[in-house]
Coordinates of C-alpha atoms and ligand atoms in Angstrom, one line a residue:
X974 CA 16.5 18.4 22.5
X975 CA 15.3 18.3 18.6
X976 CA 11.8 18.8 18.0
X977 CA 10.2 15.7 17.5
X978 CA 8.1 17.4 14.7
X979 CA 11.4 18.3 12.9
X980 CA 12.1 14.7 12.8
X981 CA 8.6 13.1 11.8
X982 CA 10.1 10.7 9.2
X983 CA 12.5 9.3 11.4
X984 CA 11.0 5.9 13.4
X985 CA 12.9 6.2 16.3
X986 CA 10.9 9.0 16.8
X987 CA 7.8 6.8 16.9
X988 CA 9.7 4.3 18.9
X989 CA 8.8 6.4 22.2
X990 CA 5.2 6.0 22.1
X991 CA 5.8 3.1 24.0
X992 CA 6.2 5.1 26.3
X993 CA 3.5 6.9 27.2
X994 CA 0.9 5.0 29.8
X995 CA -1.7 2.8 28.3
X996 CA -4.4 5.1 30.2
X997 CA -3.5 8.3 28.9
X998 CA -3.2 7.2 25.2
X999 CA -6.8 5.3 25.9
X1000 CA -8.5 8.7 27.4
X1001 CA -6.9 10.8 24.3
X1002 CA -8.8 8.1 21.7
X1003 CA -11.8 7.8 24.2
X1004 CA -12.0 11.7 23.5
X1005 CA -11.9 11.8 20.0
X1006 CA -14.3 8.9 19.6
X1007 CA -17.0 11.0 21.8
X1008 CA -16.6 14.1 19.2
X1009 CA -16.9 11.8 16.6
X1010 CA -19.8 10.5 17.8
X1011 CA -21.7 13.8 18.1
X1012 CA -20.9 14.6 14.8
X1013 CA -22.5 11.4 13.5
X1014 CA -25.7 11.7 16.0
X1015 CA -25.9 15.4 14.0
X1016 CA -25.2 14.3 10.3
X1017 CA -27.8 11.2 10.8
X1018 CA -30.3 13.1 12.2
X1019 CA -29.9 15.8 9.3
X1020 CA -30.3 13.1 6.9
X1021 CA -33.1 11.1 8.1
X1022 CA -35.3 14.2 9.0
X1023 CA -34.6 15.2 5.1
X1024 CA -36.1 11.6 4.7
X1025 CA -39.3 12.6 6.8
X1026 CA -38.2 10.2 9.9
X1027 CA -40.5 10.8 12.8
X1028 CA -38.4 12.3 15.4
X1029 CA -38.8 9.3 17.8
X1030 CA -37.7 7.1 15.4
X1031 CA -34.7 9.5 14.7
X1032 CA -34.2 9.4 17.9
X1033 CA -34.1 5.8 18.5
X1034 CA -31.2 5.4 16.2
X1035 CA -28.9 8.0 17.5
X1036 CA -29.4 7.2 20.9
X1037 CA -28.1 3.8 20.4
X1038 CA -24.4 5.3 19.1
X1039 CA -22.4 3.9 22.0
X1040 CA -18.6 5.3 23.1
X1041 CA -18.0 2.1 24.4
X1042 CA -18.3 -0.2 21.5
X1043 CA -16.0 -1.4 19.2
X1044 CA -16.4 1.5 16.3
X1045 CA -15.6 0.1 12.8
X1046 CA -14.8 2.9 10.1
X1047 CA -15.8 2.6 6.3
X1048 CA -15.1 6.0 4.1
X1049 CA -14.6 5.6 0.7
X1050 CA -15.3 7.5 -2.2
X1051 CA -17.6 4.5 -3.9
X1052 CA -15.3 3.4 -6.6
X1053 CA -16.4 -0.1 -7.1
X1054 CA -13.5 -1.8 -7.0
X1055 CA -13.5 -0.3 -3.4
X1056 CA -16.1 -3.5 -2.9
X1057 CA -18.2 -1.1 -0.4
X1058 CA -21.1 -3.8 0.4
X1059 CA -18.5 -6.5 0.8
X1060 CA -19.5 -6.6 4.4
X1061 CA -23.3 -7.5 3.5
X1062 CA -22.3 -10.4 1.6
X1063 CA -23.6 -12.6 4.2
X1064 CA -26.5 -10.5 6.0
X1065 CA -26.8 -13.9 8.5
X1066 CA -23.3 -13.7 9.6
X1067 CA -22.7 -9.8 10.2
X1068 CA -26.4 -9.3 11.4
X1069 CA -24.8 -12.2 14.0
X1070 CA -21.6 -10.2 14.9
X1071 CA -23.5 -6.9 15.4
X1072 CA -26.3 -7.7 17.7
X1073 CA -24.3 -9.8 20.2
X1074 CA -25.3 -7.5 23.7
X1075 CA -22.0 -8.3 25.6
X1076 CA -19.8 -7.7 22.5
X1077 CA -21.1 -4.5 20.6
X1078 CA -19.9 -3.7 17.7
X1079 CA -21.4 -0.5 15.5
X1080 CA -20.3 0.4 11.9
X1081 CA -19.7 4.3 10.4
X1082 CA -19.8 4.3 6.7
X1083 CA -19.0 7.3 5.1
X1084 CA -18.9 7.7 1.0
X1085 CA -19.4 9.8 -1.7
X1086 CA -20.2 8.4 -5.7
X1087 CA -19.0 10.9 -8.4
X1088 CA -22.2 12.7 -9.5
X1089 CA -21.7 10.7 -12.8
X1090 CA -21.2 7.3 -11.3
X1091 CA -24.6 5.5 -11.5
X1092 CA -23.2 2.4 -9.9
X1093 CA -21.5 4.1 -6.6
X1094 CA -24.9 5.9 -6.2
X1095 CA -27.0 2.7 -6.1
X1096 CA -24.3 1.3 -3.5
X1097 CA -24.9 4.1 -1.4
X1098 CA -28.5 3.7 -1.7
X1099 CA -28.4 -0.1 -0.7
X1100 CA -26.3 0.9 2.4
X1101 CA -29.0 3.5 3.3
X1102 CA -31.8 0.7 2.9
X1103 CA -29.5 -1.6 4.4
X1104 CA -29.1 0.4 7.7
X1105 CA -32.9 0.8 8.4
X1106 CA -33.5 -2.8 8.2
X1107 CA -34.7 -3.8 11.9
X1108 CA -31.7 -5.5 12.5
X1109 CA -29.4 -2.5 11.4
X1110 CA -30.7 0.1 13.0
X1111 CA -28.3 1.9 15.5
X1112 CA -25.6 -0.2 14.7
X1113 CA -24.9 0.8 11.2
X1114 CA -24.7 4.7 10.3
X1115 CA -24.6 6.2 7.2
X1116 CA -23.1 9.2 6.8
X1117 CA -23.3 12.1 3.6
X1118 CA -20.5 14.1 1.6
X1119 CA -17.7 12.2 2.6
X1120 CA -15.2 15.1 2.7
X1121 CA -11.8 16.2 4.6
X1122 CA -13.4 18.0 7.6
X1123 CA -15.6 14.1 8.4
X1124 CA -12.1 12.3 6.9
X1125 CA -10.3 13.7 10.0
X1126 CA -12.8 13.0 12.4
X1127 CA -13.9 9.6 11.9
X1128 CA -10.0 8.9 11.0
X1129 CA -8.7 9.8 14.5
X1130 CA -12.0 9.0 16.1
X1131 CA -13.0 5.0 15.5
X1132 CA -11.2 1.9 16.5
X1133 CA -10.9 -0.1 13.1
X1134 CA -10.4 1.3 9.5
X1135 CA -12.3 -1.2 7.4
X1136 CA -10.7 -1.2 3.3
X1137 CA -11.9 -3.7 1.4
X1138 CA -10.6 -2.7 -2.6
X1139 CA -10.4 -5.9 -4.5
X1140 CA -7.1 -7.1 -5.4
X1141 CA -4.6 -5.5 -6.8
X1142 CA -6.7 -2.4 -7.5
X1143 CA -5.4 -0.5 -4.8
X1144 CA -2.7 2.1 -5.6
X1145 CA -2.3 3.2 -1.9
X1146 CA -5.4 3.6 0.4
X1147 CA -3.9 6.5 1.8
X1148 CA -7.0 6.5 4.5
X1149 CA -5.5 3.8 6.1
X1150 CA -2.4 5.0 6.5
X1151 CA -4.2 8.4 8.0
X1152 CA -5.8 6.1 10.4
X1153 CA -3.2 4.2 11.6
X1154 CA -0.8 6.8 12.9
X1155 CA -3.8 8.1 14.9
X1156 CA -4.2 4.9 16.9
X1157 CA -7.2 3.3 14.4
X1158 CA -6.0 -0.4 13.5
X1159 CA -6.0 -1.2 9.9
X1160 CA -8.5 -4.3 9.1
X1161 CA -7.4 -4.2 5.4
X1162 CA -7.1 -6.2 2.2
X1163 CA -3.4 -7.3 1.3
X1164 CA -3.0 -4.1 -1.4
X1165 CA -2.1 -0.7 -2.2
X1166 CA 0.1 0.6 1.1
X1167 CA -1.3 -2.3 3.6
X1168 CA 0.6 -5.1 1.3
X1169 CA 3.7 -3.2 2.5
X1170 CA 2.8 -2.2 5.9
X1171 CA 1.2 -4.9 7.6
X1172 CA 3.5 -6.5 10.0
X1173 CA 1.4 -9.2 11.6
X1174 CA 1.2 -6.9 14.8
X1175 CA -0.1 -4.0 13.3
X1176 CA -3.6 -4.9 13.0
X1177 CA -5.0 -7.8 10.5
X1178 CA -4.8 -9.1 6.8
X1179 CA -8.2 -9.8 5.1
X1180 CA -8.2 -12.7 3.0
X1181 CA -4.5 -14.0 1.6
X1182 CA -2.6 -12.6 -1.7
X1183 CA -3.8 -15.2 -3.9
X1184 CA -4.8 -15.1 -6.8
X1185 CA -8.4 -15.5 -8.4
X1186 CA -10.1 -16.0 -11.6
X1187 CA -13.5 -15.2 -10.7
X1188 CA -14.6 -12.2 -9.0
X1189 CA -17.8 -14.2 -7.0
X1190 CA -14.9 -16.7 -5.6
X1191 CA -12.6 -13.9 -4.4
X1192 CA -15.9 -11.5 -3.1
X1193 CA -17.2 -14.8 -1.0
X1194 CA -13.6 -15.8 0.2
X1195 CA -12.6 -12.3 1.8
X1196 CA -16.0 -11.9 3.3
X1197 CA -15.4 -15.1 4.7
X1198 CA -11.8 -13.9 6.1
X1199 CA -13.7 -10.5 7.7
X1200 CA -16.4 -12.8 9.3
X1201 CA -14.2 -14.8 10.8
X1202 CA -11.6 -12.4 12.0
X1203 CA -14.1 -10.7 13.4
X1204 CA -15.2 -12.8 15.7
X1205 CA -12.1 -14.7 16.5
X1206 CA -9.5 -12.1 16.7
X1207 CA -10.7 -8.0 16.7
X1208 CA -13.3 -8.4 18.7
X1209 CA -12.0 -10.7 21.2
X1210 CA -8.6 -8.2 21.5
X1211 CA -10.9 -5.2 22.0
X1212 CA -13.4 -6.7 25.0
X1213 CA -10.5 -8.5 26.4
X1214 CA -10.9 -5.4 29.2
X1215 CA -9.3 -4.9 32.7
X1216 CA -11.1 -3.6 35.7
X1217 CA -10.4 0.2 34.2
X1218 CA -11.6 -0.5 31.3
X1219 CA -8.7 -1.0 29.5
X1220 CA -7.8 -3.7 27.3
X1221 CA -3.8 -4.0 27.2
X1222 CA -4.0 -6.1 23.9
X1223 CA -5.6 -3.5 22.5
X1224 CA -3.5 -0.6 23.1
X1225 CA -0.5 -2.7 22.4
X1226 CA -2.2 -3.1 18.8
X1227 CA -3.2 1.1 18.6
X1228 CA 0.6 1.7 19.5
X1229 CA 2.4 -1.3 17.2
X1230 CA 0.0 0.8 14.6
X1231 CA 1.3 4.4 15.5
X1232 CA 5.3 3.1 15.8
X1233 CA 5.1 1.0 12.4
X1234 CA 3.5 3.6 10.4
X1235 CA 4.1 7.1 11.7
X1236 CA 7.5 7.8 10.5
X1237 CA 7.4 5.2 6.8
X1238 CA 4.2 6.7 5.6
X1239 CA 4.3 10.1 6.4
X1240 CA 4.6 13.2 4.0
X1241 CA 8.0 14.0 5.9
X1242 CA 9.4 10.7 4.9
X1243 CA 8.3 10.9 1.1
X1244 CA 9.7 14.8 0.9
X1245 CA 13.2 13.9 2.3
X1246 CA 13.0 10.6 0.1
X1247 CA 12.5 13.0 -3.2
X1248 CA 14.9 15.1 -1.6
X1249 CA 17.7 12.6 -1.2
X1250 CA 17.3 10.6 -4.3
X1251 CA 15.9 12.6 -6.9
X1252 CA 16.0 16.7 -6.3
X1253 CA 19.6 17.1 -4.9
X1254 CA 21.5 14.4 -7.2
X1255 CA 19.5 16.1 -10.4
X1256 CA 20.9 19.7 -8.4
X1257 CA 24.2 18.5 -8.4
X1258 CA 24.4 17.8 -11.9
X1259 CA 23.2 20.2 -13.4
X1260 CA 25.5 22.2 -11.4
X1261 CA 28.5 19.9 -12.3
X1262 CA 27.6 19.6 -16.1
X1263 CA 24.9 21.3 -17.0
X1264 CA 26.3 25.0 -17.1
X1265 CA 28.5 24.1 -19.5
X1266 CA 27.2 23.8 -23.1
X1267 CA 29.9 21.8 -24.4
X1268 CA 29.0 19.3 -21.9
X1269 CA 25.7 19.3 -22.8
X1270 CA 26.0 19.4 -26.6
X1271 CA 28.6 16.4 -26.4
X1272 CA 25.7 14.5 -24.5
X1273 CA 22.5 15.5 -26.6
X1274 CA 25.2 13.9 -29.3
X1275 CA 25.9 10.7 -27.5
X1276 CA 22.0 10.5 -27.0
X1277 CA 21.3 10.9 -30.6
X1278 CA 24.1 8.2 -31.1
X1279 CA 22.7 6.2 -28.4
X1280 CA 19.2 6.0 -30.1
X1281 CA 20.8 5.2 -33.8
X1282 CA 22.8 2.2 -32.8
X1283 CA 21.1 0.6 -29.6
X1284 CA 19.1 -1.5 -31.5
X1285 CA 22.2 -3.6 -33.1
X1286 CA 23.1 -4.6 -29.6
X1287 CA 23.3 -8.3 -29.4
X1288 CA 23.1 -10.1 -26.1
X1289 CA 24.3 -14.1 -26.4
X1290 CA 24.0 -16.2 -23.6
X1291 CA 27.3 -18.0 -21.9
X1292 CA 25.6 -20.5 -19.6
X1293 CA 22.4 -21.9 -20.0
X1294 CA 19.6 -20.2 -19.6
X1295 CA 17.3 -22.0 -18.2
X1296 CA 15.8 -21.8 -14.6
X1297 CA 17.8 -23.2 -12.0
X1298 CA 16.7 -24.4 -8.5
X1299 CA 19.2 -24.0 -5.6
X1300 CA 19.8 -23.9 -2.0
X1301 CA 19.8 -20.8 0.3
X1302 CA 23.2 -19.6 0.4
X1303 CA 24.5 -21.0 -2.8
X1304 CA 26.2 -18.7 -5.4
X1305 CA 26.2 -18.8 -9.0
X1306 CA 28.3 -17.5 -11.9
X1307 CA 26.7 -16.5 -14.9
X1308 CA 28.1 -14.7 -17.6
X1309 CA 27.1 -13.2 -21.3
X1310 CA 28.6 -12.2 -24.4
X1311 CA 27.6 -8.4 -25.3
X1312 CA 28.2 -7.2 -29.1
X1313 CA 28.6 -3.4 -29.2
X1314 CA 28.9 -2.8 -33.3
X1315 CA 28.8 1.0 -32.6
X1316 CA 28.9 2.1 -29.2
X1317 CA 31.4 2.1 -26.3
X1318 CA 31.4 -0.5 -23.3
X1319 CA 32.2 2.8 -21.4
X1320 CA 28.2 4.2 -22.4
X1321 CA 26.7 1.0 -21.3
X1322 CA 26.1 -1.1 -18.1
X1323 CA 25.2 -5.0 -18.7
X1324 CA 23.0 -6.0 -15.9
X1325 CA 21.5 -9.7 -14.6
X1326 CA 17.9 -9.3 -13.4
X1327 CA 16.9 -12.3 -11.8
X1328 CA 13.8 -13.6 -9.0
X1329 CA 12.9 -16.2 -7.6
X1330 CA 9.7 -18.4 -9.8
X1331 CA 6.9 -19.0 -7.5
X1332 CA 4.5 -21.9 -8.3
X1333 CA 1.9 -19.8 -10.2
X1334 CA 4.7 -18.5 -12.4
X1335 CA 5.0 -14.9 -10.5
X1336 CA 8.7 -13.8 -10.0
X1337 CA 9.5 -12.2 -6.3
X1338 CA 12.2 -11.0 -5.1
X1339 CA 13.3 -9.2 -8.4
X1340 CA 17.1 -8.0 -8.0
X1341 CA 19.3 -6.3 -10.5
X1342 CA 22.8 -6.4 -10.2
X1343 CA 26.0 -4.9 -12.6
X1344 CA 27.7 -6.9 -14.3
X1345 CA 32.3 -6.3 -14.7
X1346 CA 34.0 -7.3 -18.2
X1347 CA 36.5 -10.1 -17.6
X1348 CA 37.7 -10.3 -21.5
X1349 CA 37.4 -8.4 -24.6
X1350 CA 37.4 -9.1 -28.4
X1351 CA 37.8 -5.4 -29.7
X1352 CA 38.2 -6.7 -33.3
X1353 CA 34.8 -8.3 -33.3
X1354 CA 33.2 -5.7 -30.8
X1355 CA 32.6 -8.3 -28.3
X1356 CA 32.3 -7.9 -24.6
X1357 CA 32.4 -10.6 -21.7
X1358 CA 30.3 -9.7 -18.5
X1359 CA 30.1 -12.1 -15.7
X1360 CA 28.5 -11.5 -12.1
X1361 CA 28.4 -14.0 -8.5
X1362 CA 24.9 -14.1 -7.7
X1363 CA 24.2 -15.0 -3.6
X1364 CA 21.1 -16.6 -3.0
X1365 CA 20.4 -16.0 0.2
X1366 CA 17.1 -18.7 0.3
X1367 CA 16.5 -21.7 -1.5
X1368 CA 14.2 -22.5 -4.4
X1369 CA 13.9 -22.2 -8.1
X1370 CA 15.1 -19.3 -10.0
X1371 CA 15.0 -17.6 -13.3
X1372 CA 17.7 -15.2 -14.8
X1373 CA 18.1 -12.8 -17.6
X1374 CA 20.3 -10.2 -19.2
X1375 CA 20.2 -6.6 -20.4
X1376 CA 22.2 -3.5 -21.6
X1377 CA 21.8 0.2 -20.3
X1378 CA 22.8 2.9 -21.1
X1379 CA 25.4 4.8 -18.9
X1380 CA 26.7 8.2 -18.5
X1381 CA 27.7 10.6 -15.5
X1382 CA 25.4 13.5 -16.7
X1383 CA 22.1 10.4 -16.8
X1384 CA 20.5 10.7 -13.3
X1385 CA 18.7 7.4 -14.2
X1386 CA 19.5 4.4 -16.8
X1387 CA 15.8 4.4 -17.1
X1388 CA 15.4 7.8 -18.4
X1389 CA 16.2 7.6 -21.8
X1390 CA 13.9 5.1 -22.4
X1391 CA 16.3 2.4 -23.9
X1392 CA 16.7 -0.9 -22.3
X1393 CA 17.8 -3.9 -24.7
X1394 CA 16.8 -7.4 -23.1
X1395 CA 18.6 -10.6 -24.2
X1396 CA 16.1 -12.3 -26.9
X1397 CA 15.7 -16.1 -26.3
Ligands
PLP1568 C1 -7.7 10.2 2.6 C2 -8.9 10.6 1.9 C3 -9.3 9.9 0.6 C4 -8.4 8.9 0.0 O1 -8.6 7.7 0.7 P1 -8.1 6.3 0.0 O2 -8.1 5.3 1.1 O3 -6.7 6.5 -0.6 O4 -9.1 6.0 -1.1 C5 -10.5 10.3 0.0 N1 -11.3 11.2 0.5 C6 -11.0 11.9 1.6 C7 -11.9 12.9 2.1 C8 -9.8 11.6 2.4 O5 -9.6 12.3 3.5

């Protein structure tokens, strides 16, 4: 038997957590929430007795950090387009959701502003204010120095990862992705990795992937979303308990999480990945071409040619150019007419981009396909490309043409920086 740590990246791998009994995978989370939850009664305490909190009152507090609620978790260094108060927008409606006695629900918020940043500092502050408001207290913790060591804890140790970045901000949210193979279920904002990972089943999407204009409509309009999902779908899932204290929904969710997630977004996957498609190709070719200086003197010559003529390239049109709406599972032709005054159709690849127009005018489904000569006019340097494009669903389209160049000893078209579009 292969050691399943030896094949991380793979997702059958992760396909046999279903597997293991709901129970077990319950008491393993229901262990690391406890140690997270001594670690949070200590780092509070710390922090409020630095403030001068009597210790009864410090008390108070930490004594009402509960294993049994639904834990929400909120780390985040306090960029601001992290939206880290987005949760307060409404006091009314969260102070609602978090002091309903059958249904607890408590919050750990964890950040860290850049010594510099002025702005993160006073959203730290308004959390700290915010979480020793009568209402707040012992159900929303703050806790200092955001670093790896608390990361991992709260990470493998809460029910929900709460990320709230506004829009399309988010490069990755790599936190979330930390959480989720532990069990945690994402509650996240259609961006950075969660755009790509969320599969409806996996945990739940804040807001939609519209667009907005105005920062106050978009900041109202996802706090909304949280509210309401809130109430109507996480916490419902997590009280929906059995007898053993078990709620099946639930652990279906924690392991949905774990199988979708585990083996995509894992370092493994992205160090085979650069393995595959960029270290060994670029190995082989330098060991195929690259030892030999003619071979590379020819090419640094064809590259010097490449960048002296590429700009007389003319690209005409052969069909109309306009959009076209069709039905799924048509196929079009289209062709072009490509001029090459000074450089060989054997150094260059004519490609069709196309996507599909959606109604605010953002293309999806981008695809790029080659494009084969089907008649030459070697006189006049011209070159006639045509390609079948299948559309395999319906709807309006838009299409365009461009030359690339091409060469066996070129790992990527893209890398020399030369792409020459058809000009309408
Ligand atoms: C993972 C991690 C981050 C990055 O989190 P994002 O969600 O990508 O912003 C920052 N700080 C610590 C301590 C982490 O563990």
């Amino acid at each position: 038997m292969p050691y399943w740590q030896d094949n991380i990246h793979k997702n059958e791998t992760w396909e046999k957590i279903d597997s293991i009994p709901n129970e077990k995978l319950w008491k393993e989370h229901m262990l690391r929430k406890q140690k997270l939850i001594e670690f949070v009664k200590d780092n509070v305490s710390t922090r409020l007795r630095r403030e001068h909190y009597p210790y009864e009152e410090i008390n108070e507090i930490t004594s009402k950090l509960d294993p049994n609620a639904l834990t929400i978790g909120f780390a985040r260094r306090f960029a601001t387009y992290k939206r880290g108060t987005l949760l307060f927008k409404d006091l009314e409606r969260i102070t609602e959701i978090l002091n309903n006695n059958k249904k607890p629900v408590q919050i750990l918020i964890a950040g860290k502003a850049h010594p510099r940043d002025k702005e993160g500092q006073d959203l730290i502050k308004y959390i700290h204010e915010i979480s020793l408001k009568p209402q707040f207290k012992g159900k929303i913790f703050l806790l200092e120095n955001y670093n790896m060591g608390m990361s991992r804890l709260l990470i493998s140790g809460v029910d929900v990862w709460l990320n709230t970045p506004r829009r399309p901000m988010e490069a990755s949210g790599t936190s979330g992705e930390k959480a989720s193979v532990n069990g945690v279920v994402n509650f996240s904002i259609l961006d950075g990795w969660w755009a790509e990972a969320y599969n409806q089943k996996n945990g739940w999407a804040i807001g939609t992937n519209k667009e907005y204009e105005n920062y106050d409509i978009q900041d109202n309009e996802d706090s909304q979303s949280i509210y309401n999902i809130l109430e109507n779908k996480i916490i419902p899932a997590y009280y929906e308990k059995d007898e053993n204290g078990i709620s099946e929904k639930w652990l279906e969710l924690m392991k949905n999480s774990i199988k979708s997630t585990g083996g995509e977004y894992s370092t493994a996957r992205m160090l085979v990945d650069y393995c595959n498609k960029l270290y060994m190709p670029l190995a082989n070719l330098y060991n195929k071409y690259y030892t030999n200086l003619n071979n590379v003197g020819e090419f640094e010559e064809l590259k010097r040619e490449f960048y002296r003529n590429w700009n007389a390239i003319e690209i005409k049109e052969q069909n109309n150019m306009n959009n076209i709406a069709v039905d799924a599972g048509e196929t079009i032709k289209v062709s072009c007419e490509v001029r090459l005054p000074n450089i060989s159709p054997e150094n260059i690849q004519v490609e069709v981009y196309y996507g599909k127009i959606r109604e605010n005018g953002m293309v999806e489904k981008i695809a790029v396909i080659p494009m084969q000569i089907y008649e030459e006019n070697e006189e006049e340097r011209k070159y006639y490309y045509e390609a079948q494009i299948e559309l395999t669903t319906g709807g309006e389209y838009g299409y365009t043409f461009r030359v690339m160049p091409k060469h066996e000893m070129l790992l990527d078209a893209e890398n020399l920086n030369l792409v020459k579009w058809i000009e309408k």
